[in-house]
Coordinates of N, CA, C and O in Angstrom, one line a residue:
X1 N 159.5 82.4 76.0 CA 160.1 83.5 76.7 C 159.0 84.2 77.4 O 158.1 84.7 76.6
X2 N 158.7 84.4 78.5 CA 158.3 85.2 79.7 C 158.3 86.7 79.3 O 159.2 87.4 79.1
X3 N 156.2 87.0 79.1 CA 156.3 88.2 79.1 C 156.9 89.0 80.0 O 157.3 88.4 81.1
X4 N 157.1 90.5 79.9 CA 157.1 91.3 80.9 C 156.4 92.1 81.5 O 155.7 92.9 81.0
X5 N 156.4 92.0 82.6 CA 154.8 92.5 83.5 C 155.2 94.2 83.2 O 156.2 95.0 83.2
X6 N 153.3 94.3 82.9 CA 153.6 95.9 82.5 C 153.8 96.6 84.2 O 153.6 96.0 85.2
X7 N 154.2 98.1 83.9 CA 154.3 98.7 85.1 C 153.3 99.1 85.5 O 152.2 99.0 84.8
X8 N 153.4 99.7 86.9 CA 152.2 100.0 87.4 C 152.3 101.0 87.2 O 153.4 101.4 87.0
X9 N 151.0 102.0 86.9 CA 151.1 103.5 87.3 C 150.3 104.0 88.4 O 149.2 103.5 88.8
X10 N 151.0 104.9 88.8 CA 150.6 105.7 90.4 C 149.8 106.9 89.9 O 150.1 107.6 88.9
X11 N 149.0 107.0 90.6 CA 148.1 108.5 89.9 C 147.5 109.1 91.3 O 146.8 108.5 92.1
X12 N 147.9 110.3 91.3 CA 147.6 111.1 92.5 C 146.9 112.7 92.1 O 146.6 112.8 90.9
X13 N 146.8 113.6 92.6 CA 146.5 114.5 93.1 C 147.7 115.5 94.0 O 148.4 115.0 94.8
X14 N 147.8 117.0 93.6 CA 148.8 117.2 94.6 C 148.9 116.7 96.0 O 149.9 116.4 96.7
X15 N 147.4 116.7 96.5 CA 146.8 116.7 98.2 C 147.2 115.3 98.5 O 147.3 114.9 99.7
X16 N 147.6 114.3 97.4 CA 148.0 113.0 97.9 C 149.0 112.4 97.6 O 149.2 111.2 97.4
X17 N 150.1 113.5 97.3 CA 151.8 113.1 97.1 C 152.4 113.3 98.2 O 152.2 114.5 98.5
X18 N 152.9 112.9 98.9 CA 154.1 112.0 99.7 C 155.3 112.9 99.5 O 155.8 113.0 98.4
X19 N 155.8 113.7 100.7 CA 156.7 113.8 100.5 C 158.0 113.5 99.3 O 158.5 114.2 98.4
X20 N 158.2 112.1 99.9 CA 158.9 111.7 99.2 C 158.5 111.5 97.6 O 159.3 111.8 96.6
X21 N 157.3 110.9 97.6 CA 157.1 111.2 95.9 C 157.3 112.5 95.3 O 158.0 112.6 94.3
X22 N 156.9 113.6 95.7 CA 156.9 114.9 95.4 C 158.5 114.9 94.9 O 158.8 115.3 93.8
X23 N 159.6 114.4 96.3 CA 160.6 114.8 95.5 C 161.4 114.2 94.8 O 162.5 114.7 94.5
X24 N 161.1 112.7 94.5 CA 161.3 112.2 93.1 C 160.8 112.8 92.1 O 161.6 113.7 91.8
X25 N 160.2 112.8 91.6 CA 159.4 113.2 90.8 C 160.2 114.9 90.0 O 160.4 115.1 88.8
X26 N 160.3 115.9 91.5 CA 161.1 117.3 90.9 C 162.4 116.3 90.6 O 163.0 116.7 89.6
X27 N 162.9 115.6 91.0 CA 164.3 114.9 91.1 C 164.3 115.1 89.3 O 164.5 116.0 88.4
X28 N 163.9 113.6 89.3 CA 163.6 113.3 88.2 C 163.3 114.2 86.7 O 163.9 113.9 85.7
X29 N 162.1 115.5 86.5 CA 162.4 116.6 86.0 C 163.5 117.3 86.2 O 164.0 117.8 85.2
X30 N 164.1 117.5 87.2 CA 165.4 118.5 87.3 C 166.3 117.9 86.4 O 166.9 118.7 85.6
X31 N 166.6 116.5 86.4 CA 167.9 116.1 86.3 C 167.6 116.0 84.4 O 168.5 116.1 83.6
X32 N 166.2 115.9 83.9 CA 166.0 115.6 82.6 C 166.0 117.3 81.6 O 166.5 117.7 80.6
X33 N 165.1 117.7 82.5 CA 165.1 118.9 81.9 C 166.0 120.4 82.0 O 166.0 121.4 81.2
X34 N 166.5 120.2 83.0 CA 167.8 121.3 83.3 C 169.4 120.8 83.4 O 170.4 121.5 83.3
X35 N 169.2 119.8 83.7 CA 170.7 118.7 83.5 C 171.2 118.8 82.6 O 172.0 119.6 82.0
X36 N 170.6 117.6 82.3 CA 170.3 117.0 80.6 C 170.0 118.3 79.1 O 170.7 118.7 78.2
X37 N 168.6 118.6 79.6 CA 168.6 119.1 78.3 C 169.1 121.3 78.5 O 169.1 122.1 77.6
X38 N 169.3 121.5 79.3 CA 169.3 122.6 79.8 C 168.3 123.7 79.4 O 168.6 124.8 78.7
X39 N 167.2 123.4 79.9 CA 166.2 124.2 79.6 C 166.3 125.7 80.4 O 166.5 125.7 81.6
X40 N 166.2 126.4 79.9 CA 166.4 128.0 80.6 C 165.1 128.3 81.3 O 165.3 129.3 82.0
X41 N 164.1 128.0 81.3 CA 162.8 128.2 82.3 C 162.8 127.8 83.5 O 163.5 126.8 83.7
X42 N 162.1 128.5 84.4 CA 161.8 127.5 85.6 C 160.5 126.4 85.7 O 159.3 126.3 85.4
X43 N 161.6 125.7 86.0 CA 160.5 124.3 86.3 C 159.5 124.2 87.1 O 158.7 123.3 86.8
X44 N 159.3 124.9 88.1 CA 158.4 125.2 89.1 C 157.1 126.0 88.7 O 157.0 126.9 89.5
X45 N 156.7 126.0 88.3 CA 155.2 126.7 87.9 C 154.3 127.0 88.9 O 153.7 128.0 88.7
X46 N 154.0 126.4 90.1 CA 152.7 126.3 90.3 C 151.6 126.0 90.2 O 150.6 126.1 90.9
X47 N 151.9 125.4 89.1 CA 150.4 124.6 88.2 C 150.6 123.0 88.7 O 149.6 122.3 88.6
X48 N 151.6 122.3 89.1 CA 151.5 121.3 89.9 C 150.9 120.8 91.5 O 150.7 119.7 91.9
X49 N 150.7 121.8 92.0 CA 149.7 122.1 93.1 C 148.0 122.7 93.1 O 147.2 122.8 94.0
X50 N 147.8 123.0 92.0 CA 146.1 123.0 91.5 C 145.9 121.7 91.5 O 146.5 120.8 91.2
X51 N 144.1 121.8 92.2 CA 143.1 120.7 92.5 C 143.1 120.0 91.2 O 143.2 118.8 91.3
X52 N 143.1 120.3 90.5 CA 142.6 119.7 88.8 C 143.9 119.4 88.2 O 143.7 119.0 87.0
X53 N 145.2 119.3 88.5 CA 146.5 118.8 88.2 C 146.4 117.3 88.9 O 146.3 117.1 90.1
X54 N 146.5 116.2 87.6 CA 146.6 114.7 87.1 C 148.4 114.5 87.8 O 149.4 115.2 87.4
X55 N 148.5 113.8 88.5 CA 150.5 113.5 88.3 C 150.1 112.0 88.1 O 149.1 111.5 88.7
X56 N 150.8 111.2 87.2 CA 151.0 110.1 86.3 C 152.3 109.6 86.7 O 153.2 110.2 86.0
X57 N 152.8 108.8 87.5 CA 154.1 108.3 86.9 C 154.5 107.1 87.0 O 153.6 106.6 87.6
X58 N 155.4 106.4 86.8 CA 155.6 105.0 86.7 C 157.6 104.9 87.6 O 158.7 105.3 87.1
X59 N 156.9 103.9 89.4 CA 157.9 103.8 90.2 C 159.2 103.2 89.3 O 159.1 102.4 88.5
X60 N 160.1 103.6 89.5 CA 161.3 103.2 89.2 C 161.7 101.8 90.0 O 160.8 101.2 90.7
X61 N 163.2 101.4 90.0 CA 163.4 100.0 90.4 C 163.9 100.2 91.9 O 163.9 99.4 92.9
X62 N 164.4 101.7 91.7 CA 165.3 102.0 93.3 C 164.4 103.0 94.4 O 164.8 103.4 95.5
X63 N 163.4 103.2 94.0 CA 162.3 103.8 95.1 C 162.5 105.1 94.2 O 162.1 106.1 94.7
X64 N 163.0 105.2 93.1 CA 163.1 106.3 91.8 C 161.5 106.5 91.2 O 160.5 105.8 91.5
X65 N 161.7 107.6 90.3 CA 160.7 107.8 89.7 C 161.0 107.5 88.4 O 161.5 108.4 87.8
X66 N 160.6 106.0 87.4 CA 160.8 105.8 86.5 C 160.3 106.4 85.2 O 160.9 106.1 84.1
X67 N 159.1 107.4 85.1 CA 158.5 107.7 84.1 C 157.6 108.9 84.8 O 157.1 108.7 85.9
X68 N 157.3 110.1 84.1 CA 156.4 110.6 84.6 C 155.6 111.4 83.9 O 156.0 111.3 82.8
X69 N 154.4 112.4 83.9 CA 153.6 113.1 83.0 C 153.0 114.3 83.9 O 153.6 114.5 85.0
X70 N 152.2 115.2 83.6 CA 151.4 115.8 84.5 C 150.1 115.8 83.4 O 150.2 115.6 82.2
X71 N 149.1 116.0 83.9 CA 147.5 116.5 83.3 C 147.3 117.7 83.9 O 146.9 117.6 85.1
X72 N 147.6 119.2 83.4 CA 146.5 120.7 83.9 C 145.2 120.7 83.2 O 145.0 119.9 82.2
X73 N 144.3 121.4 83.7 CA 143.5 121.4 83.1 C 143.0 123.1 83.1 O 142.3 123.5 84.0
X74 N 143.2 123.8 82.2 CA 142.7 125.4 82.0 C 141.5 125.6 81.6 O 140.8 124.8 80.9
X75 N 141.2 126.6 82.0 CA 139.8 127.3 82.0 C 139.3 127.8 81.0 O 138.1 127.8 80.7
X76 N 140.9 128.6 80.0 CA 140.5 129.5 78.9 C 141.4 128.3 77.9 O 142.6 128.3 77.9
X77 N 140.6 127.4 77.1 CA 141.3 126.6 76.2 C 142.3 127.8 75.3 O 141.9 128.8 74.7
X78 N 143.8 127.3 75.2 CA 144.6 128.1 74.5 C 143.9 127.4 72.8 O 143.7 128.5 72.2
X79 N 143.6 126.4 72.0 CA 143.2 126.1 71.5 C 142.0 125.4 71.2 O 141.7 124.3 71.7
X80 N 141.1 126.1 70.1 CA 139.9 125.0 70.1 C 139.4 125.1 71.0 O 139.2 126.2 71.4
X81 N 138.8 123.7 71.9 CA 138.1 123.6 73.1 C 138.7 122.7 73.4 O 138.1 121.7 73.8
X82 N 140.2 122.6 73.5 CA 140.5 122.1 74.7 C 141.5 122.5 76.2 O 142.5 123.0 76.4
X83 N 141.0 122.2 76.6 CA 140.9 122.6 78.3 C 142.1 121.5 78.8 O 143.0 121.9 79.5
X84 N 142.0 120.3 78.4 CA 143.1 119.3 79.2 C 144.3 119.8 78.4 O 144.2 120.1 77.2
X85 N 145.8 119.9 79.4 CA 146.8 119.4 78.7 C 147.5 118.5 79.8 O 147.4 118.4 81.0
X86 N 148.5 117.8 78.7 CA 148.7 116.6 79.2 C 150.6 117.2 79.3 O 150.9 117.5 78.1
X87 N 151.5 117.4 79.9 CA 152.6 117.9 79.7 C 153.5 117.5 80.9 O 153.1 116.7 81.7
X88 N 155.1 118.2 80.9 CA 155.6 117.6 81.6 C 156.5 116.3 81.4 O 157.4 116.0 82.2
X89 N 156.1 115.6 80.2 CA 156.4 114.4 80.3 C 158.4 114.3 79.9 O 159.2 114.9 79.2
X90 N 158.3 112.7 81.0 CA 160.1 112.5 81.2 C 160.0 111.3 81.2 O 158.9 110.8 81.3
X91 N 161.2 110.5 80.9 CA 161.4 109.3 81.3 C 162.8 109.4 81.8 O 163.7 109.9 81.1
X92 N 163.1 109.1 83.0 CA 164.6 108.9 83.5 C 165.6 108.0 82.4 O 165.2 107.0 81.8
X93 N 167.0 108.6 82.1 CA 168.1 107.8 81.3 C 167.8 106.4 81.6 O 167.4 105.8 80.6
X94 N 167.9 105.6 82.6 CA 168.3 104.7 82.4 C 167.1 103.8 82.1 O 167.1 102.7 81.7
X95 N 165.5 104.8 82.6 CA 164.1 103.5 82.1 C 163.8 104.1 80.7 O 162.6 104.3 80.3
X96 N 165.0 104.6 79.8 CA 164.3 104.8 78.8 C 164.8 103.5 77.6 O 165.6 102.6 77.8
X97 N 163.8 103.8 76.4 CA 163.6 102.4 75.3 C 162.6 101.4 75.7 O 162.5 100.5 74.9
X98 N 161.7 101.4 77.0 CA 160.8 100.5 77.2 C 160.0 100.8 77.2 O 159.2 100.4 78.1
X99 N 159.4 101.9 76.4 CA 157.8 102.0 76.2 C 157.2 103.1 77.6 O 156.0 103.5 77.7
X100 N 158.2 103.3 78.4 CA 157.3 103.6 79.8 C 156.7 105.1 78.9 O 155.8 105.4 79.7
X101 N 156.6 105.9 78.1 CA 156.1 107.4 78.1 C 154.8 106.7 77.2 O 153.7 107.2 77.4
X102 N 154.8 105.8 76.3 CA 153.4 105.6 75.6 C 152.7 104.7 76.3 O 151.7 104.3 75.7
X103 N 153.0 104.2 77.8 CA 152.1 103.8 78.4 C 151.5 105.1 79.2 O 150.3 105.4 79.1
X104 N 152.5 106.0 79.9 CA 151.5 106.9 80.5 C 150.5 108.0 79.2 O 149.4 108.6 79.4
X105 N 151.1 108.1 78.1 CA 150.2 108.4 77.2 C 149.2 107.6 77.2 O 148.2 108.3 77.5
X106 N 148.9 106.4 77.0 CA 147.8 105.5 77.1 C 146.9 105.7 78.4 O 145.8 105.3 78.3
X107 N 147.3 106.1 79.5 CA 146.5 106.2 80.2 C 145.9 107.2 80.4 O 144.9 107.2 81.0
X108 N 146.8 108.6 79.6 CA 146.1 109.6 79.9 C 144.8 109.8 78.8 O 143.8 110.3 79.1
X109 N 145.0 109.3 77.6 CA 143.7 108.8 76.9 C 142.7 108.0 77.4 O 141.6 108.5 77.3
X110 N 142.8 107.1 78.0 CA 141.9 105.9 78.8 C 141.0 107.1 79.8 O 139.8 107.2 79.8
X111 N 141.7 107.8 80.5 CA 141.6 109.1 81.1 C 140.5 110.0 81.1 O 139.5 110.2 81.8
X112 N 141.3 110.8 79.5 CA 140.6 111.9 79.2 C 140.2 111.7 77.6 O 139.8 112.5 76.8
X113 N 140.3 110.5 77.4 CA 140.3 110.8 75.3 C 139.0 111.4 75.0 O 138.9 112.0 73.9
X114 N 137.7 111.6 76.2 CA 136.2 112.3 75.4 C 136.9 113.8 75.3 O 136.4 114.7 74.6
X115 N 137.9 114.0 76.1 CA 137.6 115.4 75.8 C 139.1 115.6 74.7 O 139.9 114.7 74.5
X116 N 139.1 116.8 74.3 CA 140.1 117.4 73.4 C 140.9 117.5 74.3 O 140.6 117.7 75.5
X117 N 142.4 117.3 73.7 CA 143.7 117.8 74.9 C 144.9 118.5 73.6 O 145.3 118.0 72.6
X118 N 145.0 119.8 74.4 CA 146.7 120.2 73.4 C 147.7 119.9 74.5 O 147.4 119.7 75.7
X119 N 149.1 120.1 73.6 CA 150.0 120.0 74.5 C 150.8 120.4 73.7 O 150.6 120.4 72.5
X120 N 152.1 120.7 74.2 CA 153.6 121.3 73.9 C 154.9 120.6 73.1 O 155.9 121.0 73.5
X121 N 155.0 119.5 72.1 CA 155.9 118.9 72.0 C 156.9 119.1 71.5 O 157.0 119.7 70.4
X122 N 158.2 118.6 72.6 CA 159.7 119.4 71.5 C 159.6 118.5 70.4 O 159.3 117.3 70.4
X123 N 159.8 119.2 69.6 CA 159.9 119.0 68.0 C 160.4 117.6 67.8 O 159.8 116.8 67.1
X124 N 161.6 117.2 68.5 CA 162.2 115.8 67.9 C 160.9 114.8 68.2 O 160.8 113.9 67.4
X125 N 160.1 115.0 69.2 CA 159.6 113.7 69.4 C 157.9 113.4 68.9 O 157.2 112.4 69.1
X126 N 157.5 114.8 68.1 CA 156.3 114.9 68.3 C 155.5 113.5 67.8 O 154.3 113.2 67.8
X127 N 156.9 112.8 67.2 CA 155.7 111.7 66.2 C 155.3 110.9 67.8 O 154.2 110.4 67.8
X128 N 155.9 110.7 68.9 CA 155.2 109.8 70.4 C 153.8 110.2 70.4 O 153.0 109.4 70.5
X129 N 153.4 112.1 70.3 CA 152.4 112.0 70.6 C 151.2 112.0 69.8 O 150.0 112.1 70.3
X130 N 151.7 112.0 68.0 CA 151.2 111.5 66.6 C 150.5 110.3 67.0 O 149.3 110.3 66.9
X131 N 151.0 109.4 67.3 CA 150.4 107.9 67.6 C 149.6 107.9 68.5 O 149.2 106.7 68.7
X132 N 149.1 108.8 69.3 CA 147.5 108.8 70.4 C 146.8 109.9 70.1 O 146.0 110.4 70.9
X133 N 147.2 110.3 68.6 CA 145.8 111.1 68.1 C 146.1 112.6 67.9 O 145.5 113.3 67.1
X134 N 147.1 113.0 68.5 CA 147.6 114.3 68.7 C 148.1 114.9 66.8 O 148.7 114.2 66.1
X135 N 147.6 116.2 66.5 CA 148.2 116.3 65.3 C 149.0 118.1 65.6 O 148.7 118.9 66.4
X136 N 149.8 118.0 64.7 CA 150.2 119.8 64.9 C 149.4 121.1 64.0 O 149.0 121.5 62.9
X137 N 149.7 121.4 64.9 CA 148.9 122.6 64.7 C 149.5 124.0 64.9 O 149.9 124.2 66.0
X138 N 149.6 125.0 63.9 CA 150.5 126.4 63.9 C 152.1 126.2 63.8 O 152.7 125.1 63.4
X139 N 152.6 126.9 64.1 CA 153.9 126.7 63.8 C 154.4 126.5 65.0 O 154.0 126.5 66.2
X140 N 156.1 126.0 64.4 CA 157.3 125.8 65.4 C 157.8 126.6 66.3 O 158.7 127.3 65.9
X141 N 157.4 126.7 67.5 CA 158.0 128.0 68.6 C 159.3 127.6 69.3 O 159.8 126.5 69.0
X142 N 159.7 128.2 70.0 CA 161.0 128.0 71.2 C 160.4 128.1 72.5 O 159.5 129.0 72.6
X143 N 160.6 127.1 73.8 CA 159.9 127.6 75.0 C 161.0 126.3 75.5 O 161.2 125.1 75.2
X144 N 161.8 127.5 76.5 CA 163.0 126.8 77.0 C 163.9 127.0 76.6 O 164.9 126.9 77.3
X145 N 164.1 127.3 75.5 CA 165.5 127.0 74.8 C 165.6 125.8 73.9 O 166.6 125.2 73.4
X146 N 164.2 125.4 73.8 CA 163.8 124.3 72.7 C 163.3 124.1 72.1 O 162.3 123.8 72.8
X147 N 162.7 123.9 70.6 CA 162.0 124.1 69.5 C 160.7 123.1 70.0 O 160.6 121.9 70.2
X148 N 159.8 124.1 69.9 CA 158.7 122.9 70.1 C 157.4 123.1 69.0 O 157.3 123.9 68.0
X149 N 156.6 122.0 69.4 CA 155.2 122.5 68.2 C 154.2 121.9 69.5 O 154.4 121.2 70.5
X150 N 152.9 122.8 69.1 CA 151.7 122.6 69.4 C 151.0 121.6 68.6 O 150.8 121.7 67.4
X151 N 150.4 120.6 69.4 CA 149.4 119.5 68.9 C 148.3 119.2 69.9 O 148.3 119.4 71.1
X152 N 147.4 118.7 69.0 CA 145.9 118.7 69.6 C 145.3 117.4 69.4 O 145.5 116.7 68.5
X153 N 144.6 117.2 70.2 CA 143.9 115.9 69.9 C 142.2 115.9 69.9 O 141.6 116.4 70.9
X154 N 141.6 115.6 69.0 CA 140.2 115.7 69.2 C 139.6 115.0 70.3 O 140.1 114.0 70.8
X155 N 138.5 115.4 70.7 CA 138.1 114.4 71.6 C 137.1 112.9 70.7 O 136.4 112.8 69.7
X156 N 137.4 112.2 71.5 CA 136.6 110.7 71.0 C 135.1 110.3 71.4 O 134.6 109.2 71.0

């Protein structure tokens, strides 16, 4: 049986998204995070157009955006000393069950693993980001309208 070729990932900078990537990509967040999960926040931040914002995503089959992540990186670590977070992350309904979110996790370690990174995870899934080192830390909050926990990863 014929492995399957891993995907590629695309890694840009705001200053070098495309149009059109740009709006796959909100596509793709809109339809997961305010569709789907009906998150009550706005999804627009602003923090996607800072110099030091990572976009990670993996092309879909139809000129879609099959998988995606963001990297910020803050000035005033909310925890510890770490400065990277790694957030944002989606996978579209139909590329989900193939692994695409623990490969862009894997790269965002390959990435950044020297330094510490926290990030935000809803509750159901935190064990994805258990398995690249991430552990929780403080308690269970709401942000969105969804139970999340804070986890941290030491740096390597």
């Amino acid at each position: 049986m014929p492995l399957e070729p891993v995907p590629a990932i695309v890694q840009k900078s705001w200053s070098e998204l495309t149009t059109v990537e740009l709006y796959e990509i909100i596509k793709l967040r809109t339809d997961v995070f305010f569709v789907e999960q009906r998150v009550d926040e706005s999804e627009l931040d602003r923090r996607d157009r800072e110099a030091s914002t990572v976009h990670l995503w993996i092309p879909g089959e139809n000129g879609d955006v099959a998988a995606y992540l963001r990297v910020l990186r803050d000035e005033l670590a909310e925890y510890g000393d770490a400065h990277r977070l790694p957030g944002r992350v989606v996978v579209g309904a139909a590329y989900r069950g193939r692994g695409l979110a623990q490969l862009l996790l894997a790269r965002v370690v390959e990435l950044f693993g020297a330094e510490p990174m926290l990030l935000h995870s809803q509750s159901y899934i935190q064990s994805l980001y258990a398995a690249f080192g991430f552990v929780v830390v403080g308690d269970e909050f709401v942000e969105g309208g969804i139970p999340h926990r804070t986890m941290f990863r030491a740096s390597t």
